[in-house]
Tab-separated table of C-alpha atoms in Angstrom:
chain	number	residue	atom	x	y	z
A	1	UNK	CA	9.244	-26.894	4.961
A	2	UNK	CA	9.382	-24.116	7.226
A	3	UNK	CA	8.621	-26.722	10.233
A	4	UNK	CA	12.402	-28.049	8.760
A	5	UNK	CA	13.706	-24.987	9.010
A	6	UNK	CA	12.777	-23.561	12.106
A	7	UNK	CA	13.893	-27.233	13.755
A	8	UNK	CA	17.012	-26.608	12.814
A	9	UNK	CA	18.702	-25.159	15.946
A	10	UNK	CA	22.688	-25.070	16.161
A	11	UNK	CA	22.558	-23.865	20.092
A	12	UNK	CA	20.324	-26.455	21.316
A	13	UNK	CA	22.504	-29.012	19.255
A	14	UNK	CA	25.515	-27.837	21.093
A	15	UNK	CA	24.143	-27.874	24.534
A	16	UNK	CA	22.920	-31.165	23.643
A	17	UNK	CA	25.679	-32.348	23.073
A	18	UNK	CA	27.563	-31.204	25.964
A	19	UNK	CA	25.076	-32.185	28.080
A	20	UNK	CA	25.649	-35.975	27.128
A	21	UNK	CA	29.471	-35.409	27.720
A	22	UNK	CA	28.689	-34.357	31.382
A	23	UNK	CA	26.756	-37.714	31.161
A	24	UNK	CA	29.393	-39.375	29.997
A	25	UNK	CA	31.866	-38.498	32.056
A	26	UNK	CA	29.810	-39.217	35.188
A	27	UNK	CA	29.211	-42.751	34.145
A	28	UNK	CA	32.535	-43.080	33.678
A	29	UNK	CA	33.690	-41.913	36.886
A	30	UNK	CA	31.074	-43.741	38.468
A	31	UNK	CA	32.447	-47.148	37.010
A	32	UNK	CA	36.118	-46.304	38.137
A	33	UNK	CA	34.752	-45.994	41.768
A	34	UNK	CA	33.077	-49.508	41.235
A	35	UNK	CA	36.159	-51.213	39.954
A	36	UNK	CA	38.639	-49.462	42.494
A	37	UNK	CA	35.861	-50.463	45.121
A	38	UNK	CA	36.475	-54.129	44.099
A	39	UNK	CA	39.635	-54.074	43.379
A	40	UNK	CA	40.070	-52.821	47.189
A	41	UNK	CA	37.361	-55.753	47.977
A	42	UNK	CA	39.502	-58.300	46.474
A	43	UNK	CA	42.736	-57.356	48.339
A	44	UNK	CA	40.774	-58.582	51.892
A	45	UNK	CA	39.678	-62.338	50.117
A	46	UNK	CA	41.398	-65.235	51.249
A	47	UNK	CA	41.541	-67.551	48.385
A	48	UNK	CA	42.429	-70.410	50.149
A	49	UNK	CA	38.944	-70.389	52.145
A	50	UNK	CA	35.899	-71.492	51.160
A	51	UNK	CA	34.537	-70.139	48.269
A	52	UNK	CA	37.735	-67.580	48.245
A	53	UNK	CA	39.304	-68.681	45.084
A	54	UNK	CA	35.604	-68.315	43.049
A	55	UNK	CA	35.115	-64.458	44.699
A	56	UNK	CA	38.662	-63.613	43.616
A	57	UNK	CA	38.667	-64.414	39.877
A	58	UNK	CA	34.999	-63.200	39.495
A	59	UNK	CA	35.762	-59.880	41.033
A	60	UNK	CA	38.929	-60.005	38.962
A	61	UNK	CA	36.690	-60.702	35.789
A	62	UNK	CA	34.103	-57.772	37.362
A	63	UNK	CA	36.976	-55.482	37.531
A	64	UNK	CA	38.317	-56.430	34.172
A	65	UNK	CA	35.102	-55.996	32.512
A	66	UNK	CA	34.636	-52.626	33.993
A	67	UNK	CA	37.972	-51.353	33.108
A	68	UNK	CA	37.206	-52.710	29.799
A	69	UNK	CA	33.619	-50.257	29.204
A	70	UNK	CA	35.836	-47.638	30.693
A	71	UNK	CA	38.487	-47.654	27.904
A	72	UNK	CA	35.780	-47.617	25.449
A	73	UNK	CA	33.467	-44.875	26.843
A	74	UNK	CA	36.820	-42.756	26.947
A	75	UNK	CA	37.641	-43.612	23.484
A	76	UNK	CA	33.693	-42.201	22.729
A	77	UNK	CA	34.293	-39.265	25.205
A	78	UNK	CA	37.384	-38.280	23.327
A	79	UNK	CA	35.472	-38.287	19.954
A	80	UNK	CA	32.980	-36.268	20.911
A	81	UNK	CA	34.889	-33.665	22.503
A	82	UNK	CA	36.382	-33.513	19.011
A	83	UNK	CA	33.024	-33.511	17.094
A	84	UNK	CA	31.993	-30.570	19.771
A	85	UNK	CA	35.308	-28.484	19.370
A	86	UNK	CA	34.125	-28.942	15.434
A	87	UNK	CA	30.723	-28.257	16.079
A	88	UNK	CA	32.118	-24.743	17.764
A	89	UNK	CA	34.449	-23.740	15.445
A	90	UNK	CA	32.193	-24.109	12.452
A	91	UNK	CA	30.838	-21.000	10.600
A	92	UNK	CA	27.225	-21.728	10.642
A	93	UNK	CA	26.254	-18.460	9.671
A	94	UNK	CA	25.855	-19.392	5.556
A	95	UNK	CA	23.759	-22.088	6.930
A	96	UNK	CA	21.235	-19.737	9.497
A	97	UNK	CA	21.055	-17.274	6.631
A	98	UNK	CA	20.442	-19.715	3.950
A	99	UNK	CA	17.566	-20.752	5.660
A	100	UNK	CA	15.898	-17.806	6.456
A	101	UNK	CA	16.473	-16.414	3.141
A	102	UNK	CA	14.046	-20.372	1.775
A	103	UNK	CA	12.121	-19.036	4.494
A	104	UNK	CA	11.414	-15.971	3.148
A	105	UNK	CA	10.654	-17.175	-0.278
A	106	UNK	CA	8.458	-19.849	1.058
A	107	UNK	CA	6.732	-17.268	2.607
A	108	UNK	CA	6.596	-14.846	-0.289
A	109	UNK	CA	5.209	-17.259	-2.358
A	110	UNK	CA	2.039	-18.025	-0.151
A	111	UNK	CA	1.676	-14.136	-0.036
A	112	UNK	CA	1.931	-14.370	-4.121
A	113	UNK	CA	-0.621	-17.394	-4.166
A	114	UNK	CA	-2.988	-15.499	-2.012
A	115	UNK	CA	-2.919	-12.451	-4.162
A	116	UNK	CA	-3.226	-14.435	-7.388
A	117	UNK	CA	-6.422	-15.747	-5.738
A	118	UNK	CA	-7.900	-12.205	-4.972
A	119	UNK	CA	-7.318	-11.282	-8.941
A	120	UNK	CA	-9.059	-14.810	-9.975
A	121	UNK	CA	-11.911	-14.199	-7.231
A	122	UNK	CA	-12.322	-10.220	-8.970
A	123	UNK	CA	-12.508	-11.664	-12.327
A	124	UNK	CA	-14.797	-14.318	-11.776
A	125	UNK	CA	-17.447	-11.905	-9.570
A	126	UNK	CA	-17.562	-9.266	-12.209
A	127	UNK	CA	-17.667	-12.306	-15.158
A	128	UNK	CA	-20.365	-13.088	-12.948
A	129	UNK	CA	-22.093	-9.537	-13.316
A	130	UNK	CA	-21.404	-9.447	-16.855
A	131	UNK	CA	-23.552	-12.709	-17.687
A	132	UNK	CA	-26.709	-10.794	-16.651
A	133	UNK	CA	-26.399	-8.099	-19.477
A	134	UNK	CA	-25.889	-11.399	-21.554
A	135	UNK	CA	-28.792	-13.110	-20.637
A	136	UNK	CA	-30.925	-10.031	-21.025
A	137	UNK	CA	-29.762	-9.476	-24.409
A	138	UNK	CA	-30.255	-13.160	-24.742
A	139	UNK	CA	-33.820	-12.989	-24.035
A	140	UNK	CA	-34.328	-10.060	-25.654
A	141	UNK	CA	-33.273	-11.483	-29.067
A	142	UNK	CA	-35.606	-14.395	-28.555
A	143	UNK	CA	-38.638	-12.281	-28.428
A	144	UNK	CA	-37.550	-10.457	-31.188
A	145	UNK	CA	-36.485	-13.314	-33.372
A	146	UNK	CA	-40.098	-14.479	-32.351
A	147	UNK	CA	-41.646	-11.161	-33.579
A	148	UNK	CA	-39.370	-11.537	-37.120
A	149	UNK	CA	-37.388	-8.370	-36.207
A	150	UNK	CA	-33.949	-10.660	-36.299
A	151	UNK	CA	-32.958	-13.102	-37.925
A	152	UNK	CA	-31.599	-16.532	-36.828
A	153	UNK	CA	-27.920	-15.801	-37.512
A	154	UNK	CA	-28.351	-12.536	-35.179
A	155	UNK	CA	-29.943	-14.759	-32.416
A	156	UNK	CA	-27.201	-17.415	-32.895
A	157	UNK	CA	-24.590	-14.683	-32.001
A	158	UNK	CA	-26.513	-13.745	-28.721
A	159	UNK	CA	-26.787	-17.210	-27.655
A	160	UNK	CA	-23.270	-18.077	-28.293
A	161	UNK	CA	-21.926	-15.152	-26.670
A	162	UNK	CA	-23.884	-16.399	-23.532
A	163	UNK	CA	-22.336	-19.810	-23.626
A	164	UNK	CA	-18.971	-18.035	-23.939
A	165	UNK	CA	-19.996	-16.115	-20.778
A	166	UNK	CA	-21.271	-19.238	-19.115
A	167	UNK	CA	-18.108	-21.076	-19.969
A	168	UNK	CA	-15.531	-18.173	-18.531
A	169	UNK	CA	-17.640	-18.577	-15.251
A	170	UNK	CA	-17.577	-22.328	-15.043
A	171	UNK	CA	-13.442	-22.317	-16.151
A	172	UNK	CA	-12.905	-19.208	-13.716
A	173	UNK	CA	-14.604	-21.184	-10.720
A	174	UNK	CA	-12.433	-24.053	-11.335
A	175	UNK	CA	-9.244	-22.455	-11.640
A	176	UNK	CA	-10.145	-20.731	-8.319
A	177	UNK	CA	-11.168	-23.821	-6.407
A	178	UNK	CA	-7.796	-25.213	-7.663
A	179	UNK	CA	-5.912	-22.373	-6.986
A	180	UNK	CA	-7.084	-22.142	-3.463
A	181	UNK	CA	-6.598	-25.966	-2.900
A	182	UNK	CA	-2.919	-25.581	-4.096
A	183	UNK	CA	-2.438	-22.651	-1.749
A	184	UNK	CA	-4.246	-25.009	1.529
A	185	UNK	CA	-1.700	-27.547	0.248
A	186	UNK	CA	1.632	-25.084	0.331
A	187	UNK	CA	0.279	-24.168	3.968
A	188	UNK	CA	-0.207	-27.682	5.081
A	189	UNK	CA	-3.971	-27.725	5.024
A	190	UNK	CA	-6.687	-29.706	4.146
A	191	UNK	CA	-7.298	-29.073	0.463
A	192	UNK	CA	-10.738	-30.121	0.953
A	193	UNK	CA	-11.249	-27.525	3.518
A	194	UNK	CA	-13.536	-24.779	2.101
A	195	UNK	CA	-12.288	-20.867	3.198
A	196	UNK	CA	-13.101	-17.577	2.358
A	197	UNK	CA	-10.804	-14.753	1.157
A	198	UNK	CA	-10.252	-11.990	3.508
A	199	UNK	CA	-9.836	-8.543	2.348
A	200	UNK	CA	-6.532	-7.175	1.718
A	201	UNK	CA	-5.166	-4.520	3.430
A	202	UNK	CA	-5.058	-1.505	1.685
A	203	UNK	CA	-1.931	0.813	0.842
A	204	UNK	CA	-2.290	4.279	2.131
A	205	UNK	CA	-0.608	7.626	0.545
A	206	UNK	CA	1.401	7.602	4.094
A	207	UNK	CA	2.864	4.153	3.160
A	208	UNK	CA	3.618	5.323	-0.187
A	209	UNK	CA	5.193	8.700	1.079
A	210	UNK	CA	7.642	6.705	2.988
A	211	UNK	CA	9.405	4.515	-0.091
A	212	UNK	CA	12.421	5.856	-0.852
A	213	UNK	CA	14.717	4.143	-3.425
A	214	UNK	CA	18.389	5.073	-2.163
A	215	UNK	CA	17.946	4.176	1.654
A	216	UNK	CA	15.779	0.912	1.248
A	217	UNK	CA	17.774	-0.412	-2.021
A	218	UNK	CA	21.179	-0.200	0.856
A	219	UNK	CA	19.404	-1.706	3.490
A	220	UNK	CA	17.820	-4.557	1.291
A	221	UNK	CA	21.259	-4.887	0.036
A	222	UNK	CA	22.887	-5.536	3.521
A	223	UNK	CA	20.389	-8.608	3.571
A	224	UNK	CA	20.336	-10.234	0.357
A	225	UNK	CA	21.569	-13.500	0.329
A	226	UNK	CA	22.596	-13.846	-3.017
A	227	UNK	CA	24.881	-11.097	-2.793
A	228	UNK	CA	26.107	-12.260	1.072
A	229	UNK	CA	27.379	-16.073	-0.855
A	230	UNK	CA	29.154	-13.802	-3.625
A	231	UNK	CA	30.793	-12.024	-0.751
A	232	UNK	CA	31.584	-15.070	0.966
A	233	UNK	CA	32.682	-16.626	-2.257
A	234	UNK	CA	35.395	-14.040	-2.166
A	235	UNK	CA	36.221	-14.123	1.101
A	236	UNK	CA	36.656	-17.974	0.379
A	237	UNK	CA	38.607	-17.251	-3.003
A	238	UNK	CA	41.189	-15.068	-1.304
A	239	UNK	CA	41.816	-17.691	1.670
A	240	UNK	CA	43.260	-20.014	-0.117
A	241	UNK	CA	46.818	-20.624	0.480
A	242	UNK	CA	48.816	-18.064	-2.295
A	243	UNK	CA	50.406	-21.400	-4.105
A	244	UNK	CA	47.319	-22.549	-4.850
A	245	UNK	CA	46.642	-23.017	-9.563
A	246	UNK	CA	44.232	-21.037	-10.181
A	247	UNK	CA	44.066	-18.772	-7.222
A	248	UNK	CA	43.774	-15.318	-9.143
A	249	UNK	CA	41.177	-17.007	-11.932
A	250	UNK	CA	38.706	-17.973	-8.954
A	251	UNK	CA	39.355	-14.288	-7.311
A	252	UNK	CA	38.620	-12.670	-10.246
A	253	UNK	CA	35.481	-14.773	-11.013
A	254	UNK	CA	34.310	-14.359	-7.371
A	255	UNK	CA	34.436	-11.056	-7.477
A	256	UNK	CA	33.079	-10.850	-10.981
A	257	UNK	CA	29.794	-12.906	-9.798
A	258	UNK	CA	29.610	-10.500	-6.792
A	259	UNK	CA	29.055	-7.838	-8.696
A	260	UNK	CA	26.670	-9.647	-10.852
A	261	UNK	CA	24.960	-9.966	-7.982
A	262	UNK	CA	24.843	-6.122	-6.865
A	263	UNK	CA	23.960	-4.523	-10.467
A	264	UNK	CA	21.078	-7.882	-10.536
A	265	UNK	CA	19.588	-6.682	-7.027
A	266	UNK	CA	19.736	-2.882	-8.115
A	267	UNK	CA	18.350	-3.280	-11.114
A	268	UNK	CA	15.433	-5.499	-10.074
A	269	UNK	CA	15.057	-3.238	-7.055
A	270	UNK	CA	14.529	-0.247	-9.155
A	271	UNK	CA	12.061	-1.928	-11.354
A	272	UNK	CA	9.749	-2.666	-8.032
A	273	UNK	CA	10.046	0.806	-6.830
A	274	UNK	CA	8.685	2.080	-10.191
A	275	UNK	CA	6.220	-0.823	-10.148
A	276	UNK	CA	5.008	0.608	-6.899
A	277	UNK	CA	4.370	4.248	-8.567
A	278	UNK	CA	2.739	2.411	-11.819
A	279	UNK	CA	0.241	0.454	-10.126
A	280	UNK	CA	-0.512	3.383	-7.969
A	281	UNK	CA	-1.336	5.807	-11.007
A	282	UNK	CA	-3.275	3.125	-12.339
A	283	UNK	CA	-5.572	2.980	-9.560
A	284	UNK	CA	-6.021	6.405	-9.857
A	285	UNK	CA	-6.987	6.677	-13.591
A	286	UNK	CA	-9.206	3.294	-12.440
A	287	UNK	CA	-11.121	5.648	-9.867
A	288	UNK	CA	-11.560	8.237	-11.974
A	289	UNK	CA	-12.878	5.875	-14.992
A	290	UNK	CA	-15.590	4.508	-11.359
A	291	UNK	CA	-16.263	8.044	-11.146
A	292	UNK	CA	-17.307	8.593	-14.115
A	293	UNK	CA	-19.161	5.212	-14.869
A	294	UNK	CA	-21.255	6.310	-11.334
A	295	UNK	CA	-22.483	9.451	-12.961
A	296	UNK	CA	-23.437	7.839	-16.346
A	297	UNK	CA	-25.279	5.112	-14.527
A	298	UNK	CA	-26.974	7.614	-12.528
A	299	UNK	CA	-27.801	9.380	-15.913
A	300	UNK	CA	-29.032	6.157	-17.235
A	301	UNK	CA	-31.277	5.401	-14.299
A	302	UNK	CA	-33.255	8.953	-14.274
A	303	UNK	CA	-33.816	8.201	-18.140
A	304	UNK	CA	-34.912	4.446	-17.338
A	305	UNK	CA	-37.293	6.263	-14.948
A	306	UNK	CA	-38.538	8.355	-17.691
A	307	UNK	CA	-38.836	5.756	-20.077
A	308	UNK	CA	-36.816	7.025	-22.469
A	309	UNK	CA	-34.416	4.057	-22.406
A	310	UNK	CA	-35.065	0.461	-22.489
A	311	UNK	CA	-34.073	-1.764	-19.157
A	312	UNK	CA	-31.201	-3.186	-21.691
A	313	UNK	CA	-29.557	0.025	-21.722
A	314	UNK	CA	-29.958	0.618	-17.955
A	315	UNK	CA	-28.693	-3.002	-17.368
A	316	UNK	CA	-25.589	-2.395	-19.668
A	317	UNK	CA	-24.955	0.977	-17.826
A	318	UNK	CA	-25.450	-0.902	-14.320
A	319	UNK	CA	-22.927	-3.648	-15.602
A	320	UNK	CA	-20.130	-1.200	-16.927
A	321	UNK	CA	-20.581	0.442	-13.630
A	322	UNK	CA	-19.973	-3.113	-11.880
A	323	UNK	CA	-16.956	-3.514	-14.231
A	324	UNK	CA	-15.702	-0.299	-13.170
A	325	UNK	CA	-16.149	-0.726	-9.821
A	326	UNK	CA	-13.755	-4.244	-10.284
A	327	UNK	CA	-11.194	-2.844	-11.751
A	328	UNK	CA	-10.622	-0.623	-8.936
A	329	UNK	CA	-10.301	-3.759	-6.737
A	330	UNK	CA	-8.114	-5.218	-9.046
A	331	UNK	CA	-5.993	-2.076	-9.573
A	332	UNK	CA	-5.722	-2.008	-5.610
A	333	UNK	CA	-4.641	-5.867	-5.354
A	334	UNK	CA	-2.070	-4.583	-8.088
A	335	UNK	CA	-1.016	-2.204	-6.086
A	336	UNK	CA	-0.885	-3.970	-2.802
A	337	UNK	CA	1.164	-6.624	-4.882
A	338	UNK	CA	3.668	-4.614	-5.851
A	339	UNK	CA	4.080	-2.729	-2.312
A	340	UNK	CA	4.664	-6.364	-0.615
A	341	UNK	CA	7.048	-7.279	-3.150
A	342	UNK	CA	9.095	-3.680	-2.550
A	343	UNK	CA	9.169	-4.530	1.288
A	344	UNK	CA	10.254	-8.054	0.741
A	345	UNK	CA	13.048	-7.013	-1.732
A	346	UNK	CA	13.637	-4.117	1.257
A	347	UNK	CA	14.596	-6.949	3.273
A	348	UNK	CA	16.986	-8.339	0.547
A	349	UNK	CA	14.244	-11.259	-0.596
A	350	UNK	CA	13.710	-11.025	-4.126
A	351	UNK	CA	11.175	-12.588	-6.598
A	352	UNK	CA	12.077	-14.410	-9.496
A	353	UNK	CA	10.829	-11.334	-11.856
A	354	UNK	CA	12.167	-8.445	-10.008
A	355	UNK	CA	9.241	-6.151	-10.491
A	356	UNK	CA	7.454	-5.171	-13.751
């Protein structure tokens, strides 16, 4: 969890740690004063008065004892001093940037989650908008089954296509209410907790203006972590001692699986980038389709007003317009998608897909 990873802190383990040698070594000086205080004590008794002998071999046995937990708290002292030189010494960069690359993906994978559920909440509002043409050409067929200008085969096909629609609604709200439970779940919610979707933000033509594959492919390069453990692979390859069997085989692999690693990352990088300028012609040739739709449905309306077209045909011009109007929204989450995956894989996180 990212509550793991973030509690993971090498710096405050290490001053930690030295903190209870400083501890440590205070106690222990603190019990050498107390046993060369009695020892010193013990060199005044008279053991051959009263109650002499008895303070001498207690003290003795005091001093004994004391002596005794010193030896051992040295023998711990010494031991940790060795586990903090180790501590020190150790390379725990692999580990810092192995965690903030899970991080990252545990990160970009609520941001996925949350965009899947904008798509699913799009598709089930304009489902949603679709059923009314379906019940109006429902009810519509039953008054003219009624009047014997269909027959019952025709009005079977209007009322199943109605339970189909009714069906994709009910199947649509349930993946969503899963979906969004999953998602409370991944962010350590209540999954009984209801919540609404906020809107997401939307990608300008500045934003877009600003991509540029070259720079951000080498600086999302720099931070990959896949390609940082080939390098150190290699690094780790070439270190060992030049006797070693095998030495040149597990250079040559290492460096073969580093640049596996390179071509992988600049190959899936390209594919975002062009994802980004798909997905953002695609909204375009959705807006102009919304365009469009708007001026046929404002066509339709002036003829409705006439009377020259039946409400059907005004409600199937109002519905297309609706479906226009989603498809817009859902070329935008597209879009938005695809820009949030480019800036991840600009800061060397990758998806599993790579893009398109």
């Amino acid at each position: 969890t990212l509550a793991g990873i973030e509690a993971v802190d090498i710096d405050e383990a290490i001053d930690d740690m030295e903190d209870a040698i400083d501890s440590m070594k205070q106690g222990i000086s603190a019990m050498q004063q107390l046993a060369s205080s009695v020892s010193t004590s013990l060199t005044t008794v008279d053991p051959t008065v009263q109650n002499g002998a008895a303070t001498v071999t207690i003290g003795s046995a005091t001093v004994a004892l004391l002596q005794g937990n010193i030896t051992q708290m040295e023998t711990q002292l010494a031991q940790l001093e060795d586990q903090l030189d180790e501590l020190k010494d150790t390379d725990y960069e692999p580990y810092e940037k192995q965690f903030e690359s899970i991080e990252n993906q545990l990160v970009m994978a609520a941001q996925a989650a949350y965009i899947g559920l904008m798509t699913i909440q799009q598709n089930y509002i304009v489902t949603v908008q679709q059923s009314d043409l379906t019940n109006v050409t429902y009810n519509e067929m039953q008054t003219r089954f009624q009047l014997g200008q269909i027959s019952q085969q025709q009005l079977d096909q209007a009322r199943l296509a109605k339970t189909q629609t009714d069906s994709a609604i009910q199947s649509l709200y349930l993946t969503l209410r899963n979906a969004k439970e999953d998602l409370s779940l991944m962010l350590g919610r209540d999954p009984a907790r209801s919540y609404m979707l906020d809107t997401l933000p939307a990608v300008t033509p500045d934003m877009l203006a600003l991509l540029d594959l070259d720079t951000d492919m080498a600086r999302g390069q720099e931070q990959s972590y896949d390609i940082y453990a080939a390098e150190q692979a290699v690094e780790e390859a070439e270190d060992l001692d030049r006797d070693t069997d095998g030495r040149d085989e597990q250079i040559r692999a290492a460096e073969y699986q580093l640049e596996s690693a390179e071509e992988s990352f600049q190959q899936n990088f390209t594919k975002l980038f062009r994802a980004v300028s798909e997905n953002n012609r695609l909204l375009s040739v959705a807006r102009e389709a919304l365009d469009y739709q708007n001026e046929v449905t404002e066509t339709q309306k002036l003829k409705y007003d006439l009377g020259t077209i039946s409400r059907n045909a005004y409600i199937e011009a109002q519905v297309n317009q609706a479906v226009a109007e989603s498809n817009v929204k859902l070329a935008q989450i597209d879009l938005f998608s695809a820009y949030m995956q480019y800036q991840w894989a600009c800061q060397g996180v990758m998806g599993s897909t790579g893009g398109m």
